[in-house]
PDB file of C-alpha atoms and ligand atoms in Angstrom:
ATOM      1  CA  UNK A 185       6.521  32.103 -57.003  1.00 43.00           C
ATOM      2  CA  UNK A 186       5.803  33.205 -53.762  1.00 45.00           C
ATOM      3  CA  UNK A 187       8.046  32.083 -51.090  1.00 47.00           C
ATOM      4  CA  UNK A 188       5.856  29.811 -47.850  1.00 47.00           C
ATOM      5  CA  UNK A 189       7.507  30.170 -44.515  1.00 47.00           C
ATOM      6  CA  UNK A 190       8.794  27.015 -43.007  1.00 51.00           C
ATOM      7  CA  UNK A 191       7.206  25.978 -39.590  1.00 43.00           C
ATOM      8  CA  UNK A 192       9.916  25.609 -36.885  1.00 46.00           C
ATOM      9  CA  UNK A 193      10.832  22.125 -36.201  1.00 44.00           C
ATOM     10  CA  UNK A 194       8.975  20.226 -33.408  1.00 42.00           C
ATOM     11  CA  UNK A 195      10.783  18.582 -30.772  1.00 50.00           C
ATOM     12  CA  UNK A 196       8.727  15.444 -30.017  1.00 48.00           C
ATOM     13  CA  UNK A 197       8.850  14.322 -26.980  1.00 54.00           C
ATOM     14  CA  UNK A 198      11.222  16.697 -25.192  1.00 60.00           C
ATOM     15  CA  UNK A 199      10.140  17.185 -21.337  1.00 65.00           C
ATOM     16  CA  UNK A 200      11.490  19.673 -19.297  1.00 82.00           C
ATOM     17  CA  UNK A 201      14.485  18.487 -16.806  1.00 90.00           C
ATOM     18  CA  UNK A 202      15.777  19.200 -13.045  1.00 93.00           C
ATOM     19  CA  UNK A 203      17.764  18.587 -10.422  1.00 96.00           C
ATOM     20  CA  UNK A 204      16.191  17.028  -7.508  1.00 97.00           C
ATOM     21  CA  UNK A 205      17.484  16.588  -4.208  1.00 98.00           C
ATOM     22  CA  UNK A 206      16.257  12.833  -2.328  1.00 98.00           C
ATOM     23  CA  UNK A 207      16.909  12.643   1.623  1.00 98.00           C
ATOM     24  CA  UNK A 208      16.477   9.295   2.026  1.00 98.00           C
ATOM     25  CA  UNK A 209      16.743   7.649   5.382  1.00 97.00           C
ATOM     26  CA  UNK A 210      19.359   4.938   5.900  1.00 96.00           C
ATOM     27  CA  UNK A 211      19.401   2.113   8.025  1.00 95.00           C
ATOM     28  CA  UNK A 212      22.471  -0.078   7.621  1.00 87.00           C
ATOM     29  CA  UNK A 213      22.143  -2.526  10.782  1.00 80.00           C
ATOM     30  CA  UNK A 214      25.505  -3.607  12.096  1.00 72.00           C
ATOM     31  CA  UNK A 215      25.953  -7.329  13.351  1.00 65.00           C
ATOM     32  CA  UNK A 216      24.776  -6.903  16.320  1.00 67.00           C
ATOM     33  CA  UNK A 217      21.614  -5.615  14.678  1.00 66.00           C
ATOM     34  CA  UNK A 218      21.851  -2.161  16.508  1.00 68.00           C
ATOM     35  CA  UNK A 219      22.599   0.873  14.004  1.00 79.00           C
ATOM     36  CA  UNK A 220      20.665   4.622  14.166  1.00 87.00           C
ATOM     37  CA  UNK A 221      18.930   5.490  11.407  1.00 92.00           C
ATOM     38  CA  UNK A 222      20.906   8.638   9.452  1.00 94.00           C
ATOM     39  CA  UNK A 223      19.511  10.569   6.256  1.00 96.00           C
ATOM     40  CA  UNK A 224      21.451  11.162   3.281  1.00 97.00           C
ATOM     41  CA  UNK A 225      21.096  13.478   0.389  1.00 98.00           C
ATOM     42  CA  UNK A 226      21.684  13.076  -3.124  1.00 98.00           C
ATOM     43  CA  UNK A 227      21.215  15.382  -5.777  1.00 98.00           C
ATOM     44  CA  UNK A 228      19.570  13.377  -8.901  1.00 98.00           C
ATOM     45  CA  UNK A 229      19.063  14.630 -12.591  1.00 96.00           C
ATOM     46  CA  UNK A 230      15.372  14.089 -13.475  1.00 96.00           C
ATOM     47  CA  UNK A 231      12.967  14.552 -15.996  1.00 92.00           C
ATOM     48  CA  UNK A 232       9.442  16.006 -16.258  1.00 89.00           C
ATOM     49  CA  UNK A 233       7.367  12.382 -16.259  1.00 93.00           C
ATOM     50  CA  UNK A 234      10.223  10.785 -13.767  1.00 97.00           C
ATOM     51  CA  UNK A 235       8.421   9.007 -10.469  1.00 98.00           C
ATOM     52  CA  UNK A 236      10.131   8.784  -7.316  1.00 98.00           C
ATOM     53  CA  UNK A 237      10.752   5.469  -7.937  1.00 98.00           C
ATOM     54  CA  UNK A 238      13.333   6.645 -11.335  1.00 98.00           C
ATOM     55  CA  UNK A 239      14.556   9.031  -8.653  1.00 98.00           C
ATOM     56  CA  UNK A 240      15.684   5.806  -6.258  1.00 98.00           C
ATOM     57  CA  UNK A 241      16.963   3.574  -8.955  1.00 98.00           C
ATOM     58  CA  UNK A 242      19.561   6.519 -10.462  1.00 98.00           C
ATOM     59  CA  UNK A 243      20.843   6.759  -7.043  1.00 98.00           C
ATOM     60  CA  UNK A 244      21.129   2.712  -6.912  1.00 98.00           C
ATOM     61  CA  UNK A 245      22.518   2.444 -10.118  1.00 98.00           C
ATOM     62  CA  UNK A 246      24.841   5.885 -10.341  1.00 98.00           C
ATOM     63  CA  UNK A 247      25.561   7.042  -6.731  1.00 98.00           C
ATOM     64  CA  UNK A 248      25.050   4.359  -4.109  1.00 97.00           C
ATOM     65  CA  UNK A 249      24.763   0.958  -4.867  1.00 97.00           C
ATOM     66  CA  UNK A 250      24.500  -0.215  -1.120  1.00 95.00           C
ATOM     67  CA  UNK A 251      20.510   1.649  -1.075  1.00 97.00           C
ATOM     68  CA  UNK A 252      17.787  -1.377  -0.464  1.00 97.00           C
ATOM     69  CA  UNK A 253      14.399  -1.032  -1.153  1.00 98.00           C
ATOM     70  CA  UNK A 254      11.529  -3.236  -2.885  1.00 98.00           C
ATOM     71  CA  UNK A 255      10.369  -3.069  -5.968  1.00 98.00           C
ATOM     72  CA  UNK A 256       8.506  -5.395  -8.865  1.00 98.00           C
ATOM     73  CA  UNK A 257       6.335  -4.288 -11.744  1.00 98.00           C
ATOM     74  CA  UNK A 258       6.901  -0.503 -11.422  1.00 97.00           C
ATOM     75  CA  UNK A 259       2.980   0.456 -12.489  1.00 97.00           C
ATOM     76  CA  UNK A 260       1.180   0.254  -9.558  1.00 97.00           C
ATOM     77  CA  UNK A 261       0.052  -3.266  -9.900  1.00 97.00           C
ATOM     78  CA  UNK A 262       2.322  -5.279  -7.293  1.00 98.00           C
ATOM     79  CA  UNK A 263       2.399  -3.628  -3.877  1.00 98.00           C
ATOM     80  CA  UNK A 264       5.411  -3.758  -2.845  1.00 98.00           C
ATOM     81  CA  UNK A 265       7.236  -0.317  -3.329  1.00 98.00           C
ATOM     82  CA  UNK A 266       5.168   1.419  -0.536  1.00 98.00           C
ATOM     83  CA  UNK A 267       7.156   3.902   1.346  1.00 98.00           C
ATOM     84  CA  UNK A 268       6.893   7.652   3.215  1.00 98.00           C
ATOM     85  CA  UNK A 269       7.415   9.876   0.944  1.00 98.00           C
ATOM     86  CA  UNK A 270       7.308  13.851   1.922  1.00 98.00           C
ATOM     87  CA  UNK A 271       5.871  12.252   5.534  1.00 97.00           C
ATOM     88  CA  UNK A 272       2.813  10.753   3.299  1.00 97.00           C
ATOM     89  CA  UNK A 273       2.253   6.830   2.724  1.00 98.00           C
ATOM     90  CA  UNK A 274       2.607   6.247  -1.360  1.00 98.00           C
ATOM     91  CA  UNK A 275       3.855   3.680  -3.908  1.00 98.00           C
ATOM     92  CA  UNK A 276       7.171   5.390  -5.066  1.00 98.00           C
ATOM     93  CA  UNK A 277       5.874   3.989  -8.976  1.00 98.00           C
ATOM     94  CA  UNK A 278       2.837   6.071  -8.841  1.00 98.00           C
ATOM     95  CA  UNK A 279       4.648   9.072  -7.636  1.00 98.00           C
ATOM     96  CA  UNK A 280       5.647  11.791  -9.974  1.00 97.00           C
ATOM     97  CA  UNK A 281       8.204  13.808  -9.045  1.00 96.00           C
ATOM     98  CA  UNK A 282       7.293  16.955 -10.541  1.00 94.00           C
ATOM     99  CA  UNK A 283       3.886  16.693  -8.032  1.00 95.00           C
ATOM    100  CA  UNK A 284       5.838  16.770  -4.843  1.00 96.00           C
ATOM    101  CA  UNK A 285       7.813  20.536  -5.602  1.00 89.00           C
ATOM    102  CA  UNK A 286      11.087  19.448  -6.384  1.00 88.00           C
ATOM    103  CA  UNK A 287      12.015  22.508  -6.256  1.00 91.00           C
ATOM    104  CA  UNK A 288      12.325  21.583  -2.136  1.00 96.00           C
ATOM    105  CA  UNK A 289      13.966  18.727  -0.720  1.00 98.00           C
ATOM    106  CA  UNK A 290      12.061  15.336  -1.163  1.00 98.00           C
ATOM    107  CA  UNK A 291      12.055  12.979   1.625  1.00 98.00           C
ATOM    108  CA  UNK A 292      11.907   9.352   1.439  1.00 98.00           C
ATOM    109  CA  UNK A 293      11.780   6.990   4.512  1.00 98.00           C
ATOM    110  CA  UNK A 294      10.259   3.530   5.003  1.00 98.00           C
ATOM    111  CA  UNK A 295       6.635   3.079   6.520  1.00 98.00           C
ATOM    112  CA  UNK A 296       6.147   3.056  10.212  1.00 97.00           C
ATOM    113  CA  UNK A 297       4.882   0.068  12.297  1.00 97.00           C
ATOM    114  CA  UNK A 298       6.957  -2.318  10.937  1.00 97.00           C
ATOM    115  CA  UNK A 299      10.636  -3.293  11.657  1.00 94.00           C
ATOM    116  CA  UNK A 300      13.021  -2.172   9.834  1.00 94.00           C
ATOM    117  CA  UNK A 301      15.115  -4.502   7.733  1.00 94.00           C
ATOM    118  CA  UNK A 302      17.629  -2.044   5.900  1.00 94.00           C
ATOM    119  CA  UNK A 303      17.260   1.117   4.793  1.00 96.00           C
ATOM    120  CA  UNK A 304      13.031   1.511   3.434  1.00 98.00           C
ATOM    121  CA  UNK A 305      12.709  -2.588   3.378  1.00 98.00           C
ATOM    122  CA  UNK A 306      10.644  -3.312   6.626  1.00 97.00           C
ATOM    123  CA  UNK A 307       9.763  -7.068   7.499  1.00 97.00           C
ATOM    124  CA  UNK A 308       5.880  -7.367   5.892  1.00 98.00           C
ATOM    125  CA  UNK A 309       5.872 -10.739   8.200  1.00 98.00           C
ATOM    126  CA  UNK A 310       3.543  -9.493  10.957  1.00 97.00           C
ATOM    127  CA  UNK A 311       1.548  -7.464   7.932  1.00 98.00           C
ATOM    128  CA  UNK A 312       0.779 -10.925   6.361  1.00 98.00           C
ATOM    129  CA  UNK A 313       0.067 -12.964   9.212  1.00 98.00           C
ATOM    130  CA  UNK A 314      -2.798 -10.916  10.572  1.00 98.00           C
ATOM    131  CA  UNK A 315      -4.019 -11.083   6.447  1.00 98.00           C
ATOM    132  CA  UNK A 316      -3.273 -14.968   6.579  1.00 98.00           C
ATOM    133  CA  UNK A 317      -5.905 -15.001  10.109  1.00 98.00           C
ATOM    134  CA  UNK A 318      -8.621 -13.721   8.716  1.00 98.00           C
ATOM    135  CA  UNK A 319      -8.569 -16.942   5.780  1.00 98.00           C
ATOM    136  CA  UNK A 320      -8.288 -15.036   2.252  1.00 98.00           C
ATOM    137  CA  UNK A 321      -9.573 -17.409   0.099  1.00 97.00           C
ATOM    138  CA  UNK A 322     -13.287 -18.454  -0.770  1.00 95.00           C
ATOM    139  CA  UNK A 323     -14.836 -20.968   1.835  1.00 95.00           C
ATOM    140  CA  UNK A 324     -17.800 -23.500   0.717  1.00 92.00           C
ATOM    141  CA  UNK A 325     -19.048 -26.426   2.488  1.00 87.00           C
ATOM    142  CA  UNK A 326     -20.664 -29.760   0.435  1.00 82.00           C
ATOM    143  CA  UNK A 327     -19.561 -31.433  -2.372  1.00 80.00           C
ATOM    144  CA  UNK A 328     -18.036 -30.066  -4.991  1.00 82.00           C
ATOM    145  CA  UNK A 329     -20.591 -27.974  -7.527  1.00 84.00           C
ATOM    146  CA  UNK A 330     -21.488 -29.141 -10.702  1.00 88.00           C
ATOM    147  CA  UNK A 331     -22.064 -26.117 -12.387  1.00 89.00           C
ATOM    148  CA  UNK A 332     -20.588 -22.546 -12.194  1.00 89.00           C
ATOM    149  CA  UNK A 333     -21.754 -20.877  -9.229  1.00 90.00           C
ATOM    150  CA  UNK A 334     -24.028 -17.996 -10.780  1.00 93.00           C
ATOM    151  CA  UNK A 335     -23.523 -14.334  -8.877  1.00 95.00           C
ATOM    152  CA  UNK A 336     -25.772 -11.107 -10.262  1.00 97.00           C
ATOM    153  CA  UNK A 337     -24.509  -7.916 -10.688  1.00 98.00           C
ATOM    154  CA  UNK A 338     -25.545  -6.380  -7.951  1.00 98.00           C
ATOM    155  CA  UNK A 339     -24.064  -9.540  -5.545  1.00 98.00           C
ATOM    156  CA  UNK A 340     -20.858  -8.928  -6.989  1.00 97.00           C
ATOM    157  CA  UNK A 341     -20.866  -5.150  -6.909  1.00 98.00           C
ATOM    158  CA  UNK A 342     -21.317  -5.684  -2.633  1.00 97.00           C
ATOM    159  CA  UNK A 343     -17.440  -6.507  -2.679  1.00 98.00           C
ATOM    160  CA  UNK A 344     -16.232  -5.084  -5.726  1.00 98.00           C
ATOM    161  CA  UNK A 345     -13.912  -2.227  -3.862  1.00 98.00           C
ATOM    162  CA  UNK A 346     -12.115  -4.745  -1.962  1.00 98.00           C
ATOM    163  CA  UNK A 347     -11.188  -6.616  -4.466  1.00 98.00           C
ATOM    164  CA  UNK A 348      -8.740  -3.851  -5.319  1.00 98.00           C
ATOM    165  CA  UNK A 349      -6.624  -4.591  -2.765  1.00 98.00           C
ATOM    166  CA  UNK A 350      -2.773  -4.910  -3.799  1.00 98.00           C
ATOM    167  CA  UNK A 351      -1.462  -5.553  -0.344  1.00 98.00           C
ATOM    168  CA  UNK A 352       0.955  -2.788  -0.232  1.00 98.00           C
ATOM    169  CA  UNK A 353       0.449  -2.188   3.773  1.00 98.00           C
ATOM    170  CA  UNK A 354       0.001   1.686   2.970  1.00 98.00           C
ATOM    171  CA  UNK A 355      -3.110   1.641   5.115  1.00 98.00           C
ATOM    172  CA  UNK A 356      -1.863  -0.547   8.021  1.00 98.00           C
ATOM    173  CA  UNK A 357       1.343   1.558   8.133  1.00 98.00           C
ATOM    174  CA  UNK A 358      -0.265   4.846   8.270  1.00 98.00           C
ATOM    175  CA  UNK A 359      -2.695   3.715  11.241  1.00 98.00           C
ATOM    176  CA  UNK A 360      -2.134   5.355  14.536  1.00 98.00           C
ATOM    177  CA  UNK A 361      -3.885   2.201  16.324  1.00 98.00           C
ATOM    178  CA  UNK A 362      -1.496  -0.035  14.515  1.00 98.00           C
ATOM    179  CA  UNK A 363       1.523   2.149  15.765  1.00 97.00           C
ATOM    180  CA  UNK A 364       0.725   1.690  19.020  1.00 96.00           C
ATOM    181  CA  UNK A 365       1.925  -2.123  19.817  1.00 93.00           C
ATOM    182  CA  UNK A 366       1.618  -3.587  15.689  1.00 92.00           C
ATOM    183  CA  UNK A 367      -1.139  -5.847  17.441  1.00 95.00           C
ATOM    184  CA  UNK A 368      -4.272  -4.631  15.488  1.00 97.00           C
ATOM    185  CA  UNK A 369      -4.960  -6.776  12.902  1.00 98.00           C
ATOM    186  CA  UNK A 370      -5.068  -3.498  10.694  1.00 98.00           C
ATOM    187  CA  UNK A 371      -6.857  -2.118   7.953  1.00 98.00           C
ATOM    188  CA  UNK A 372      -5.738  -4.414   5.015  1.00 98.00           C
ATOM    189  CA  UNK A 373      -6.568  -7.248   7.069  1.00 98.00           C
ATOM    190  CA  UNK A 374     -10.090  -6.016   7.300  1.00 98.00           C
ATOM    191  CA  UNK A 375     -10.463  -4.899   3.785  1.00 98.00           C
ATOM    192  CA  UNK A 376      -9.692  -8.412   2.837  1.00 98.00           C
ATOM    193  CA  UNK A 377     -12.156  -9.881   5.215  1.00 98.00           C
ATOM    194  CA  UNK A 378     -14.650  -7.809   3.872  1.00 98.00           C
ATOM    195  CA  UNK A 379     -13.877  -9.269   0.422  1.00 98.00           C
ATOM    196  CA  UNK A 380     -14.702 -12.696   1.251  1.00 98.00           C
ATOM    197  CA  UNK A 381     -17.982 -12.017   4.123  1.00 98.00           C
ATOM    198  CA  UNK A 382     -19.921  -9.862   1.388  1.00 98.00           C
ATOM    199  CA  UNK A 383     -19.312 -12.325  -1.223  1.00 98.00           C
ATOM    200  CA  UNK A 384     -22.345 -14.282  -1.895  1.00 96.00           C
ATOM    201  CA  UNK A 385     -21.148 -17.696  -2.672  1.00 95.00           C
ATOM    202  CA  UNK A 386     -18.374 -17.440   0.322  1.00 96.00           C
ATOM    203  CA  UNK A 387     -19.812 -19.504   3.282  1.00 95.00           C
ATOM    204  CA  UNK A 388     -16.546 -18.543   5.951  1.00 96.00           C
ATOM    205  CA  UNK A 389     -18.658 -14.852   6.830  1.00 96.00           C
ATOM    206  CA  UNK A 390     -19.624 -16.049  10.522  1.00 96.00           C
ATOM    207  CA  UNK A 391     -15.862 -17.480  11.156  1.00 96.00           C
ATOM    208  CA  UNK A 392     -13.814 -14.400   9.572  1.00 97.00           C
ATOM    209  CA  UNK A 393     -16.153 -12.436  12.052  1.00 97.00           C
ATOM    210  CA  UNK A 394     -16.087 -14.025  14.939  1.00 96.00           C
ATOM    211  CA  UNK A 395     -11.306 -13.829  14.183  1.00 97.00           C
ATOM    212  CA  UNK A 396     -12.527 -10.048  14.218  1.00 97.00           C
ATOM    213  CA  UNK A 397     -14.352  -9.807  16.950  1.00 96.00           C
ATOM    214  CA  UNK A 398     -10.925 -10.204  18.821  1.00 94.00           C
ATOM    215  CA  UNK A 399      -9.746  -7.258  21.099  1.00 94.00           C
ATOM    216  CA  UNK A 400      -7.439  -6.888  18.341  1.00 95.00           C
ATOM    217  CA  UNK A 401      -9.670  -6.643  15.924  1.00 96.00           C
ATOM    218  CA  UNK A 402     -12.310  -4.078  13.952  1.00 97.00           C
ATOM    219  CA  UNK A 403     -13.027  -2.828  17.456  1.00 97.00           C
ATOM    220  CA  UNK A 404      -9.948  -1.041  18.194  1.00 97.00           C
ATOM    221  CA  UNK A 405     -10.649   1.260  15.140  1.00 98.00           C
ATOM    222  CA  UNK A 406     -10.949   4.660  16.051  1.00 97.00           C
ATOM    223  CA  UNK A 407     -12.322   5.719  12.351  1.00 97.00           C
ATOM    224  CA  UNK A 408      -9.171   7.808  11.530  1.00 97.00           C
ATOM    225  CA  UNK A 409      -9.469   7.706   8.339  1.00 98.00           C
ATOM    226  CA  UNK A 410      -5.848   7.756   7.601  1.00 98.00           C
ATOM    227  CA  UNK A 411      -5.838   4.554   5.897  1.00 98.00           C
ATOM    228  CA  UNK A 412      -8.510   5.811   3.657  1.00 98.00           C
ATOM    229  CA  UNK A 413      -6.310   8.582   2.328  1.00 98.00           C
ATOM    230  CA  UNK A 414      -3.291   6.076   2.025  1.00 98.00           C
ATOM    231  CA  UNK A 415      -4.892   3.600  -0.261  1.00 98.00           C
ATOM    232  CA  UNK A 416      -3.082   3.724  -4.031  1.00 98.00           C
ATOM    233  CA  UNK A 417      -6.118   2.280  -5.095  1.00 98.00           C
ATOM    234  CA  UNK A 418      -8.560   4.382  -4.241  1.00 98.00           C
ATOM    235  CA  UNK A 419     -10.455   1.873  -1.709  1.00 98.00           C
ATOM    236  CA  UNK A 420     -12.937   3.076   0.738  1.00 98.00           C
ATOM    237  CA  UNK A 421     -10.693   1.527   3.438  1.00 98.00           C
ATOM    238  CA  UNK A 422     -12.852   2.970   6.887  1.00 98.00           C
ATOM    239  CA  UNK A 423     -16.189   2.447   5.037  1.00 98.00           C
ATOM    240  CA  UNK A 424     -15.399  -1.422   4.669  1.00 98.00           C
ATOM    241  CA  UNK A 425     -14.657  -1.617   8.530  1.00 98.00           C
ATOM    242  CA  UNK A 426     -17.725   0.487   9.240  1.00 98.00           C
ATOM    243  CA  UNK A 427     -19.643  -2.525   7.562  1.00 98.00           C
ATOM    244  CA  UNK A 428     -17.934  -5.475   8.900  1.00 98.00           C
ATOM    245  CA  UNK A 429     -18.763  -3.445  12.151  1.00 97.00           C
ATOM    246  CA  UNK A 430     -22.162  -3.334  11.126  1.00 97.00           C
ATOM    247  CA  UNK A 431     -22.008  -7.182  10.396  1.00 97.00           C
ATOM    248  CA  UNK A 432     -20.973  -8.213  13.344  1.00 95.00           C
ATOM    249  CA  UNK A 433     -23.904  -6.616  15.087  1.00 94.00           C
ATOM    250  CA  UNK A 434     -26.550  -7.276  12.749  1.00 91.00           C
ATOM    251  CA  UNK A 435     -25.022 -10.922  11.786  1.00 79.00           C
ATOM    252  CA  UNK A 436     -26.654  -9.767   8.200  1.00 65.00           C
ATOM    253  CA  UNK A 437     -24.082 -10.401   4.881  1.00 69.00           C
TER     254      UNK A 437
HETATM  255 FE1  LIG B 224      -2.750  -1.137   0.026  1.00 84.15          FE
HETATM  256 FE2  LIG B 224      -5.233  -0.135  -0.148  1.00 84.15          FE
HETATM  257 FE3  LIG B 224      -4.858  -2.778   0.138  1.00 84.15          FE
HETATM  258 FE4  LIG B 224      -4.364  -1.157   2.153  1.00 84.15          FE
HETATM  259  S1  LIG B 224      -6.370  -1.509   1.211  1.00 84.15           S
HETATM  260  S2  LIG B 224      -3.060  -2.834   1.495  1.00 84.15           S
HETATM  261  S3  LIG B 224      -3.554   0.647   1.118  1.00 84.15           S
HETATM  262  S4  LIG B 224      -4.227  -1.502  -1.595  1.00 84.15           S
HETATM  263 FE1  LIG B 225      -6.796   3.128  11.592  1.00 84.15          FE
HETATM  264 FE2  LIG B 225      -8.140   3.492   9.367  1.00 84.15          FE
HETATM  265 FE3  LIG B 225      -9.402   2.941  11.617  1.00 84.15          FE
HETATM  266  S1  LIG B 225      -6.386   4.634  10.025  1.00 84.15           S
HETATM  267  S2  LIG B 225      -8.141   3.874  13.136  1.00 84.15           S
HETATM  268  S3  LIG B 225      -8.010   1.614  10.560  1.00 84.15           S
HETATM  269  S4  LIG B 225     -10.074   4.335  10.019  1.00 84.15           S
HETATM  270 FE1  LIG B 226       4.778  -2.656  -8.028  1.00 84.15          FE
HETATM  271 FE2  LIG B 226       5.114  -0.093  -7.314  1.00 84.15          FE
HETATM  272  S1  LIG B 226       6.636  -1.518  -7.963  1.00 84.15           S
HETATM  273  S2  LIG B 226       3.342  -1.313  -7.138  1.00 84.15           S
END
């Protein structure tokens, strides 16, 4: 009988591993609220599929308890784990490690324009009260309808981008306008203003342009584009404020 040679055993599953080192700025505010911001390193044991977001919770959870930051569903879907990472506006969940070079420091630091709260937790109140401005939320006049109110394809395709919109404040934070004085209502605001004024059965168009037709508002863009490359989710955020431009000078939506 002739002898058949055994294939070698498969490791399923096994992904390569590394040693990363995070320099993640610290803010630790005293009680009179003054601190300066320091950096601190920490070298973290990772694995080939790990995000920057595995890298921060080892370091919470096996190095440093004391390091804030925000985070909720961990796939890209809630917003709220925004931060600089390698000088670039990301979500820290969508952001694999093994894409950034570990084999070089990787930095981490909260987003600019925003106050700081402790360490990369910034206050999103200013962030949400230009969005809460511009009314997000469908407007209709009359009595209530009594039947479903019917949109085509092509009606709801006009808004269909914005719709993405997780509210993470990666565009806002990586404007130059906004970094100025944090008084432009910003690109999120916008995006979300466009949601509503291109949506056909929305009847709030000529108020949410008239709030943007503030000297705060679409005007002071300066068609950067950096909030464009920001956006996790892919949104074509200068092209929507090019056509709420273009709305408020045609009056056609
Ligand atoms: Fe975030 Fe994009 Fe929405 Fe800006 S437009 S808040 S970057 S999802
Ligand atoms: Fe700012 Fe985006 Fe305009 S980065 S200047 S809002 S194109
Ligand atoms: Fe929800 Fe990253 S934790 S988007």
């Amino acid at each position: 009988m002739t002898a058949v040679a055994e294939a070698p055993a498969q490791k399923v599953g096994e992904v390569a591993s590394f040693t990363v080192t995070m320099r993640v700025m610290r803010y630790l505010p005293d009680e009179n609220g003054d601190a300066v911001p320091r950096w601190d390193e920490f070298q973290v044991e990772s694995h080939g599929t790990d995000r920057v977001l595995d890298a921060l919770h080892k370091i919470k959870w096996e190095q440093d308890g004391s390091l804030t930051f925000r985070r909720s569903c961990a796939h890209g879907v809630c917003g709220s784990d925004a931060m600089r990472i390698n000088g670039r506006n990301r979500l820290a969940c969508k952001t694999l490690l093994k894409d950034l070079d570990p084999s070089k420091p990787i930095t981490v630091e909260p987003i600019k324009g925003l106050p700081v709260v402790k360490d990369l937790v910034v206050d999103m109140e200013p962030f949400f009260a230009s969005y809460r401005e511009i009314m997000p939320f469908l407007i209709t006049t009359g009595n209530e309808p009594t039947k479903e109110r019917l949109q085509s394809a092509a009606q709801r395709e006009r808004f269909d981008d914005t719709t993405k919109c997780i509210l993470c404040a990666a565009c806002t934070s990586s404007c130059p306008v906004f970094w100025t004085d944090g008084q432009y209502f910003g690109p999120a605001a916008i995006v979300n203003a466009h949601r509503f004024i291109f949506d056909s059965r929305d009847e709030g168009g000529a108020q949410r342009l008239e709030i943007l037709n503030d000297k705060e508002g679409v005007w002071r863009c300066r068609t950067t584009f950096n909030c464009t490359e920001a956006c996790p989710r892919g949104i074509e955020v200068t092209k929507a404020i090019q056509e709420v431009k273009r709305a408020m000078i045609t009056r056609a939506f």
